[in-house]
């Protein structure tokens, strides 16, 4: 089969690989749609260290091609969604309530990390009964594929942000992850959502997904402006959706005492992340810093699909580009270099 791989740090391309085989509890899925993620770029830049010929990609849907002898609920031909994170559900971290951390820190992150990812004609899924979710007939693959990571991660930002009904929220960065955090904040009952972003097309999407105000970090002092917008109080919840020192510090500064900083960005650079000491209340301002890795698993995916089925949210306006898998090299370049006002690149197979 054809797979799109990271040949080494900084170099991607196609290669032939054998179609994977399922172990007793696993499934092999024939890919129908995939999305390129900013994390794929981080990986190619060396974010998880050197990898040779690792298949990229972790956001996909498809049809079941084969299942292992112990898989109970799925059969070849089923249309399925797979979370970007595929935990080992019998693991102690899972039993402890943190399945994304199963098998060690971030161990649930298997695709394009500890095993081949989904940018291939077929991909392997561990713990199939617990990690696959059937896609309802009413939901197209082009829509369902957003649950794998964008909805799950963005909404996690809102969920871990502990947003009070009617509360104020700042979402720092409005890439696809931040946009879904904005949508998640609205769904969680925020009374006012402030989106921080400079790119006009993303500002527009942010408004569509629920941002009441936009702060442009290139022309305004974000901390000052958010304090101004909240009458000097700061926000109940600040969601950091970039993964940078500046946005993390801003998040701590704009959160009111007792509020929550919810981190969903990926911090790929530097040895330390710095907390602004004074605005942190010299350690005593009752500010919670929450972190997490995109929740996976069947139950989570079924909930997200239910939301799409009920038409509470339409993620497809984020699809700015569509390419066939044969054109993956160009598709990856567009996503990686953020060409042509790209937000998300959808891959068809
Ligand atoms: N925690 C998880 O499980 C998880 C899952 C998926 C992705 N991620 C991470 O989430 C982050 C965001 O992903 P994405 O695809 O939305 O990224 P993206 O690169 O498409 O978007 C980032 C946005 O940040 C904006 N930005 C840049 N500087 C800013 C600043 N100072 N203040 C506010 N906004 C600023 C940019 O204009 C851009 O629109 C990445 O680090 C990604 O790796 C985390
Ligand atoms: Zn992703």
Short mmCIF file of C-alpha atoms and ligand atoms in Angstrom, two decimals:
data_model
loop_
_atom_site.label_atom_id
_atom_site.label_comp_id
_atom_site.label_asym_id
_atom_site.label_seq_id
_atom_site.Cartn_x
_atom_site.Cartn_y
_atom_site.Cartn_z
CA UNK A 1 0.00 0.00 0.00
CA UNK A 2 0.98 3.64 -0.41
CA UNK A 3 1.98 5.58 2.72
CA UNK A 4 3.09 9.19 3.23
CA UNK A 5 6.02 9.21 5.61
CA UNK A 6 8.57 11.32 7.38
CA UNK A 7 11.75 9.91 5.84
CA UNK A 8 13.88 11.73 8.39
CA UNK A 9 13.68 15.07 10.20
CA UNK A 10 12.67 17.71 7.67
CA UNK A 11 11.99 15.29 4.78
CA UNK A 12 8.65 13.74 3.74
CA UNK A 13 7.51 11.58 0.82
CA UNK A 14 5.67 8.47 -0.31
CA UNK A 15 6.77 4.90 0.24
CA UNK A 16 5.33 1.43 -0.18
CA UNK A 17 4.49 -0.52 2.96
CA UNK A 18 2.65 -3.79 3.59
CA UNK A 19 -1.04 -3.55 4.59
CA UNK A 20 -1.01 -3.97 8.40
CA UNK A 21 -2.48 -7.07 10.04
CA UNK A 22 -4.74 -6.89 13.11
CA UNK A 23 -3.76 -8.58 16.38
CA UNK A 24 -6.60 -10.36 18.26
CA UNK A 25 -8.15 -7.16 19.69
CA UNK A 26 -7.26 -4.83 16.81
CA UNK A 27 -8.71 -3.59 13.55
CA UNK A 28 -7.30 -2.46 10.24
CA UNK A 29 -9.14 0.44 8.65
CA UNK A 30 -9.22 1.42 4.97
CA UNK A 31 -8.80 5.20 4.98
CA UNK A 32 -11.46 7.35 3.30
CA UNK A 33 -10.66 10.84 4.66
CA UNK A 34 -7.84 12.40 6.67
CA UNK A 35 -6.89 15.87 7.86
CA UNK A 36 -3.41 17.35 8.14
CA UNK A 37 -2.59 18.73 11.59
CA UNK A 38 -0.12 21.35 12.78
CA UNK A 39 1.29 18.57 14.98
CA UNK A 40 2.33 16.71 11.79
CA UNK A 41 4.54 19.69 10.99
CA UNK A 42 5.96 19.66 14.53
CA UNK A 43 6.77 15.97 14.07
CA UNK A 44 8.51 16.53 10.74
CA UNK A 45 10.49 19.38 12.30
CA UNK A 46 11.77 16.90 14.90
CA UNK A 47 9.33 17.63 17.73
CA UNK A 48 9.21 13.99 18.86
CA UNK A 49 12.79 13.25 17.92
CA UNK A 50 14.22 11.42 14.93
CA UNK A 51 12.00 8.88 13.16
CA UNK A 52 12.83 6.93 10.02
CA UNK A 53 10.06 6.27 7.48
CA UNK A 54 7.30 6.79 10.02
CA UNK A 55 3.87 7.16 8.41
CA UNK A 56 2.46 10.57 9.34
CA UNK A 57 -1.10 11.57 10.28
CA UNK A 58 -3.46 10.97 13.17
CA UNK A 59 -6.83 12.38 12.04
CA UNK A 60 -8.83 9.93 9.90
CA UNK A 61 -12.02 8.05 9.21
CA UNK A 62 -12.57 4.98 7.04
CA UNK A 63 -14.20 1.59 6.68
CA UNK A 64 -13.18 -1.45 8.66
CA UNK A 65 -11.06 -3.72 6.45
CA UNK A 66 -10.25 -6.50 8.93
CA UNK A 67 -10.72 -7.25 12.63
CA UNK A 68 -8.93 -9.56 15.07
CA UNK A 69 -10.57 -12.69 16.50
CA UNK A 70 -11.52 -11.01 19.80
CA UNK A 71 -13.18 -7.87 18.39
CA UNK A 72 -16.87 -8.00 19.29
CA UNK A 73 -18.60 -4.88 18.00
CA UNK A 74 -17.09 -4.09 14.59
CA UNK A 75 -17.11 -5.91 11.28
CA UNK A 76 -15.50 -5.34 7.87
CA UNK A 77 -17.41 -2.65 5.99
CA UNK A 78 -18.41 -0.60 9.06
CA UNK A 79 -17.85 3.16 8.62
CA UNK A 80 -15.71 4.25 11.54
CA UNK A 81 -14.07 7.19 13.22
CA UNK A 82 -10.87 6.74 15.23
CA UNK A 83 -9.64 9.23 17.79
CA UNK A 84 -6.19 10.70 17.20
CA UNK A 85 -5.29 9.25 20.58
CA UNK A 86 -5.85 5.49 20.91
CA UNK A 87 -5.30 4.56 24.57
CA UNK A 88 -4.64 1.12 26.01
CA UNK A 89 -7.81 0.87 28.01
CA UNK A 90 -6.57 -1.79 30.40
CA UNK A 91 -3.62 0.37 31.44
CA UNK A 92 -3.30 1.75 34.99
CA UNK A 93 -3.26 5.37 33.74
CA UNK A 94 -6.58 4.65 32.00
CA UNK A 95 -7.96 3.14 35.20
CA UNK A 96 -6.81 6.27 36.96
CA UNK A 97 -8.93 8.40 34.61
CA UNK A 98 -6.16 9.60 32.26
CA UNK A 99 -6.26 7.32 29.22
CA UNK A 100 -4.25 9.72 27.03
CA UNK A 101 -1.33 9.01 29.38
CA UNK A 102 -1.64 5.22 29.11
CA UNK A 103 1.67 3.46 28.49
CA UNK A 104 3.67 6.40 29.89
CA UNK A 105 3.42 10.19 29.50
CA UNK A 106 1.43 10.94 26.29
CA UNK A 107 1.52 7.18 25.59
CA UNK A 108 -1.98 7.18 24.10
CA UNK A 109 -0.52 9.20 21.23
CA UNK A 110 0.42 6.25 19.02
CA UNK A 111 -0.32 7.31 15.43
CA UNK A 112 2.73 8.91 13.85
CA UNK A 113 4.52 8.70 17.16
CA UNK A 114 5.06 5.18 18.47
CA UNK A 115 3.60 3.49 15.36
CA UNK A 116 2.62 4.29 11.78
CA UNK A 117 -0.05 6.94 11.35
CA UNK A 118 -3.09 7.30 9.11
CA UNK A 119 -1.69 8.93 5.94
CA UNK A 120 -1.84 5.56 4.17
CA UNK A 121 -4.38 3.47 2.31
CA UNK A 122 -4.82 1.35 5.45
CA UNK A 123 -3.96 1.85 9.12
CA UNK A 124 -3.92 -0.28 12.27
CA UNK A 125 -6.04 0.46 15.38
CA UNK A 126 -5.29 -1.10 18.77
CA UNK A 127 -8.10 -2.00 21.20
CA UNK A 128 -10.67 -1.72 18.40
CA UNK A 129 -13.83 -2.15 20.52
CA UNK A 130 -12.72 0.73 22.74
CA UNK A 131 -11.12 3.01 20.14
CA UNK A 132 -13.46 2.86 17.12
CA UNK A 133 -16.83 4.57 16.85
CA UNK A 134 -19.44 3.85 14.20
CA UNK A 135 -20.31 6.91 12.09
CA UNK A 136 -24.08 7.49 11.85
CA UNK A 137 -25.48 7.47 8.28
CA UNK A 138 -26.48 11.12 8.57
CA UNK A 139 -22.88 12.27 9.01
CA UNK A 140 -20.50 12.46 6.04
CA UNK A 141 -16.90 11.34 6.39
CA UNK A 142 -15.80 14.93 5.55
CA UNK A 143 -17.54 16.09 8.72
CA UNK A 144 -16.87 13.14 11.06
CA UNK A 145 -13.11 13.33 10.52
CA UNK A 146 -13.02 16.57 12.54
CA UNK A 147 -13.90 14.67 15.72
CA UNK A 148 -10.60 12.76 15.75
CA UNK A 149 -8.58 15.71 17.00
CA UNK A 150 -9.94 19.23 16.34
CA UNK A 151 -13.23 18.84 18.23
CA UNK A 152 -11.80 16.59 20.88
CA UNK A 153 -8.82 18.85 21.63
CA UNK A 154 -10.61 22.17 21.28
CA UNK A 155 -13.51 21.06 23.44
CA UNK A 156 -11.08 19.66 26.01
CA UNK A 157 -9.76 23.20 26.36
CA UNK A 158 -13.23 24.37 27.29
CA UNK A 159 -14.00 21.35 29.48
CA UNK A 160 -10.77 21.54 31.46
CA UNK A 161 -11.21 25.31 31.60
CA UNK A 162 -14.08 24.84 34.04
CA UNK A 163 -16.13 27.63 32.43
CA UNK A 164 -18.95 28.93 34.64
CA UNK A 165 -22.28 29.43 32.81
CA UNK A 166 -22.22 33.03 31.70
CA UNK A 167 -18.51 33.25 32.44
CA UNK A 168 -15.88 35.10 30.44
CA UNK A 169 -13.36 33.26 28.32
CA UNK A 170 -10.30 34.28 26.31
CA UNK A 171 -9.06 31.90 23.64
CA UNK A 172 -5.47 32.68 22.70
CA UNK A 173 -4.99 31.78 19.02
CA UNK A 174 -7.67 30.91 16.52
CA UNK A 175 -6.10 28.17 14.47
CA UNK A 176 -8.39 25.17 14.02
CA UNK A 177 -7.66 24.02 17.58
CA UNK A 178 -8.42 27.46 19.03
CA UNK A 179 -11.51 27.79 16.83
CA UNK A 180 -12.89 24.58 18.28
CA UNK A 181 -12.00 25.82 21.77
CA UNK A 182 -14.03 28.93 20.97
CA UNK A 183 -16.95 26.79 19.79
CA UNK A 184 -16.51 24.61 22.89
CA UNK A 185 -16.60 27.66 25.18
CA UNK A 186 -19.86 28.73 23.60
CA UNK A 187 -21.31 25.21 23.94
CA UNK A 188 -20.25 25.17 27.60
CA UNK A 189 -22.29 28.28 28.24
CA UNK A 190 -19.75 31.08 28.27
CA UNK A 191 -21.36 34.50 28.43
CA UNK A 192 -18.57 36.24 26.57
CA UNK A 193 -15.78 34.83 24.44
CA UNK A 194 -12.75 36.87 23.41
CA UNK A 195 -10.69 35.43 20.56
CA UNK A 196 -7.08 36.50 20.09
CA UNK A 197 -5.86 36.25 16.49
CA UNK A 198 -4.29 38.34 13.72
CA UNK A 199 -5.22 36.49 10.52
CA UNK A 200 -8.38 38.02 9.03
CA UNK A 201 -9.90 34.78 7.70
CA UNK A 202 -9.39 33.12 11.08
CA UNK A 203 -10.86 36.13 12.90
CA UNK A 204 -13.94 35.76 10.72
CA UNK A 205 -14.25 32.05 11.50
CA UNK A 206 -13.77 32.83 15.20
CA UNK A 207 -16.76 35.14 15.11
CA UNK A 208 -18.80 32.46 13.36
CA UNK A 209 -17.87 29.91 16.03
CA UNK A 210 -18.80 32.18 18.90
CA UNK A 211 -16.19 34.86 19.60
CA UNK A 212 -17.93 38.07 20.70
CA UNK A 213 -14.77 40.17 20.45
CA UNK A 214 -11.52 39.76 18.59
CA UNK A 215 -8.22 41.07 19.87
CA UNK A 216 -5.43 41.37 17.30
CA UNK A 217 -2.12 40.67 19.02
CA UNK A 218 -0.19 42.47 16.27
CA UNK A 219 -1.87 45.83 16.84
CA UNK A 220 -3.08 45.74 20.46
CA UNK A 221 -1.67 44.96 23.89
CA UNK A 222 -3.60 41.76 24.54
CA UNK A 223 -3.36 41.87 28.34
CA UNK A 224 -4.50 45.51 28.50
CA UNK A 225 -7.30 45.01 26.01
CA UNK A 226 -8.72 41.92 27.75
CA UNK A 227 -8.65 43.71 31.09
CA UNK A 228 -10.42 46.64 29.45
CA UNK A 229 -13.06 44.36 27.92
CA UNK A 230 -13.72 42.68 31.27
CA UNK A 231 -13.93 45.85 33.33
CA UNK A 232 -10.54 45.20 34.91
CA UNK A 233 -11.54 41.79 36.25
CA UNK A 234 -9.88 39.43 33.81
CA UNK A 235 -11.50 36.27 32.48
CA UNK A 236 -12.77 33.20 34.28
CA UNK A 237 -10.97 30.97 31.80
CA UNK A 238 -8.08 31.53 29.42
CA UNK A 239 -7.48 28.81 26.85
CA UNK A 240 -3.95 28.69 25.46
CA UNK A 241 -4.24 27.24 21.94
CA UNK A 242 -0.86 28.01 20.39
CA UNK A 243 1.91 26.50 22.51
CA UNK A 244 4.14 29.53 23.07
CA UNK A 245 5.68 31.32 26.01
CA UNK A 246 3.96 34.59 25.11
CA UNK A 247 0.43 33.17 24.94
CA UNK A 248 0.94 31.11 28.08
CA UNK A 249 2.08 34.16 30.01
CA UNK A 250 -0.77 36.23 28.61
CA UNK A 251 -3.18 33.50 29.69
CA UNK A 252 -1.90 33.63 33.27
CA UNK A 253 -2.03 37.44 33.27
CA UNK A 254 -5.59 37.77 31.96
CA UNK A 255 -7.11 35.09 34.20
CA UNK A 256 -8.84 36.43 37.30
CA UNK A 257 -7.94 35.03 40.73
CA UNK A 258 -9.70 31.68 41.10
CA UNK A 259 -9.82 31.24 37.34
CA UNK A 260 -8.39 28.54 35.11
CA UNK A 261 -5.67 28.57 32.49
CA UNK A 262 -6.42 25.68 30.18
CA UNK A 263 -3.45 24.69 28.04
CA UNK A 264 -4.04 22.83 24.76
CA UNK A 265 -1.08 24.12 22.74
CA UNK A 266 2.02 22.05 22.13
CA UNK A 267 5.14 23.57 23.68
CA UNK A 268 7.84 22.39 21.33
CA UNK A 269 10.61 24.86 22.14
CA UNK A 270 12.93 25.81 24.98
CA UNK A 271 13.71 24.05 28.21
CA UNK A 272 11.22 25.88 30.43
CA UNK A 273 7.79 27.47 30.31
CA UNK A 274 7.76 30.55 32.51
CA UNK A 275 4.94 31.62 34.79
CA UNK A 276 4.62 35.40 35.36
CA UNK A 277 5.17 35.48 39.11
CA UNK A 278 3.23 38.61 40.12
CA UNK A 279 0.10 37.93 38.05
CA UNK A 280 0.23 34.37 39.38
CA UNK A 281 -0.37 35.99 42.73
CA UNK A 282 3.17 35.07 43.79
CA UNK A 283 1.89 31.51 43.79
CA UNK A 284 -1.23 32.33 45.81
CA UNK A 285 -3.91 33.61 43.41
CA UNK A 286 -5.89 30.37 43.24
CA UNK A 287 -5.23 30.15 39.53
CA UNK A 288 -5.40 26.62 38.20
CA UNK A 289 -3.26 25.58 35.25
CA UNK A 290 -4.87 22.61 33.50
CA UNK A 291 -3.23 20.60 30.72
CA UNK A 292 -4.23 17.62 28.65
CA UNK A 293 -3.81 15.60 25.49
CA UNK A 294 -6.69 15.22 23.02
CA UNK A 295 -9.06 12.67 24.63
CA UNK A 296 -9.66 9.56 22.54
CA UNK A 297 -11.78 6.45 22.81
CA UNK A 298 -15.13 5.22 21.59
CA UNK A 299 -17.32 6.95 24.17
CA UNK A 300 -15.68 10.33 23.53
CA UNK A 301 -15.99 9.91 19.75
CA UNK A 302 -19.64 8.83 20.03
CA UNK A 303 -20.43 11.95 22.05
CA UNK A 304 -18.74 14.20 19.50
CA UNK A 305 -20.60 12.47 16.66
CA UNK A 306 -23.88 12.98 18.50
CA UNK A 307 -23.17 16.69 18.62
CA UNK A 308 -22.60 16.73 14.85
CA UNK A 309 -25.71 14.64 14.24
CA UNK A 310 -27.74 17.15 16.27
CA UNK A 311 -26.19 19.91 14.12
CA UNK A 312 -24.90 21.84 17.10
CA UNK A 313 -21.73 22.61 15.15
CA UNK A 314 -20.47 22.49 11.58
CA UNK A 315 -16.69 22.07 11.39
CA UNK A 316 -16.54 22.07 7.56
CA UNK A 317 -16.02 25.84 7.11
CA UNK A 318 -12.49 25.10 8.40
CA UNK A 319 -11.81 22.95 5.30
CA UNK A 320 -10.07 25.50 3.10
CA UNK A 321 -8.33 22.93 0.86
CA UNK A 322 -9.06 19.43 -0.43
CA UNK A 323 -6.50 17.20 -2.15
CA UNK A 324 -6.46 13.58 -3.25
CA UNK A 325 -3.94 11.39 -1.43
CA UNK A 326 -1.93 11.18 -4.68
CA UNK A 327 -1.23 14.92 -4.25
CA UNK A 328 -0.15 14.57 -0.64
CA UNK A 329 3.23 16.21 -1.19
CA UNK A 330 1.61 19.46 -2.34
CA UNK A 331 -1.10 19.13 0.32
CA UNK A 332 1.51 18.83 3.05
CA UNK A 333 3.43 21.81 1.72
CA UNK A 334 0.30 24.00 1.78
CA UNK A 335 -0.50 22.96 5.36
CA UNK A 336 3.08 23.08 6.61
CA UNK A 337 3.96 26.48 5.14
CA UNK A 338 0.46 27.85 5.83
CA UNK A 339 0.03 28.91 2.22
CA UNK A 340 -3.12 30.38 0.67
CA UNK A 341 -4.83 31.27 3.96
CA UNK A 342 -5.06 27.57 4.82
CA UNK A 343 -6.93 26.44 7.93
CA UNK A 344 -7.42 22.68 7.43
CA UNK A 345 -6.44 20.47 4.51
CA UNK A 346 -8.74 17.52 3.85
CA UNK A 347 -7.32 14.46 2.10
CA UNK A 348 -9.53 12.16 0.04
CA UNK A 349 -8.56 8.58 -0.85
N1 LIG B 1 -3.13 19.21 23.32
C1 LIG B 1 -3.42 18.47 22.25
O1 LIG B 1 -3.88 17.35 22.37
C2 LIG B 1 -3.21 19.03 20.87
C3 LIG B 1 -3.84 18.42 19.78
C4 LIG B 1 -3.72 18.99 18.51
C5 LIG B 1 -2.93 20.11 18.34
N2 LIG B 1 -2.29 20.65 19.42
C6 LIG B 1 -1.49 21.88 19.29
O2 LIG B 1 -2.35 22.99 19.30
C7 LIG B 1 -1.67 24.10 18.75
C8 LIG B 1 -2.56 24.84 17.77
O3 LIG B 1 -2.83 24.05 16.63
P1 LIG B 1 -3.49 24.70 15.34
O4 LIG B 1 -3.59 23.63 14.32
O5 LIG B 1 -4.69 25.45 15.70
O6 LIG B 1 -2.29 25.71 14.94
P2 LIG B 1 -2.15 26.84 13.84
O7 LIG B 1 -0.69 27.02 13.66
O8 LIG B 1 -2.98 26.56 12.63
O9 LIG B 1 -2.77 28.12 14.52
C9 LIG B 1 -2.08 28.91 15.41
C10 LIG B 1 -2.64 30.32 15.35
O10 LIG B 1 -2.00 31.10 16.33
C11 LIG B 1 -1.97 32.43 15.89
N3 LIG B 1 -0.99 33.15 16.70
C12 LIG B 1 0.35 33.27 16.51
N4 LIG B 1 0.89 34.02 17.48
C13 LIG B 1 -0.11 34.36 18.33
C14 LIG B 1 -0.17 35.13 19.52
N5 LIG B 1 0.92 35.69 20.04
N6 LIG B 1 -1.37 35.27 20.12
C15 LIG B 1 -2.48 34.69 19.62
N7 LIG B 1 -2.49 33.95 18.48
C16 LIG B 1 -1.31 33.79 17.85
C17 LIG B 1 -1.63 32.29 14.42
O11 LIG B 1 -2.02 33.44 13.71
C18 LIG B 1 -2.43 31.04 14.03
O12 LIG B 1 -3.68 31.35 13.47
C19 LIG B 1 -0.40 23.54 18.11
O13 LIG B 1 0.67 23.74 19.02
C20 LIG B 1 -0.71 22.05 18.01
O14 LIG B 1 0.44 21.25 17.95
C21 LIG B 1 -2.44 20.15 20.66
ZN1 LIG B 2 -3.71 16.70 15.30
#
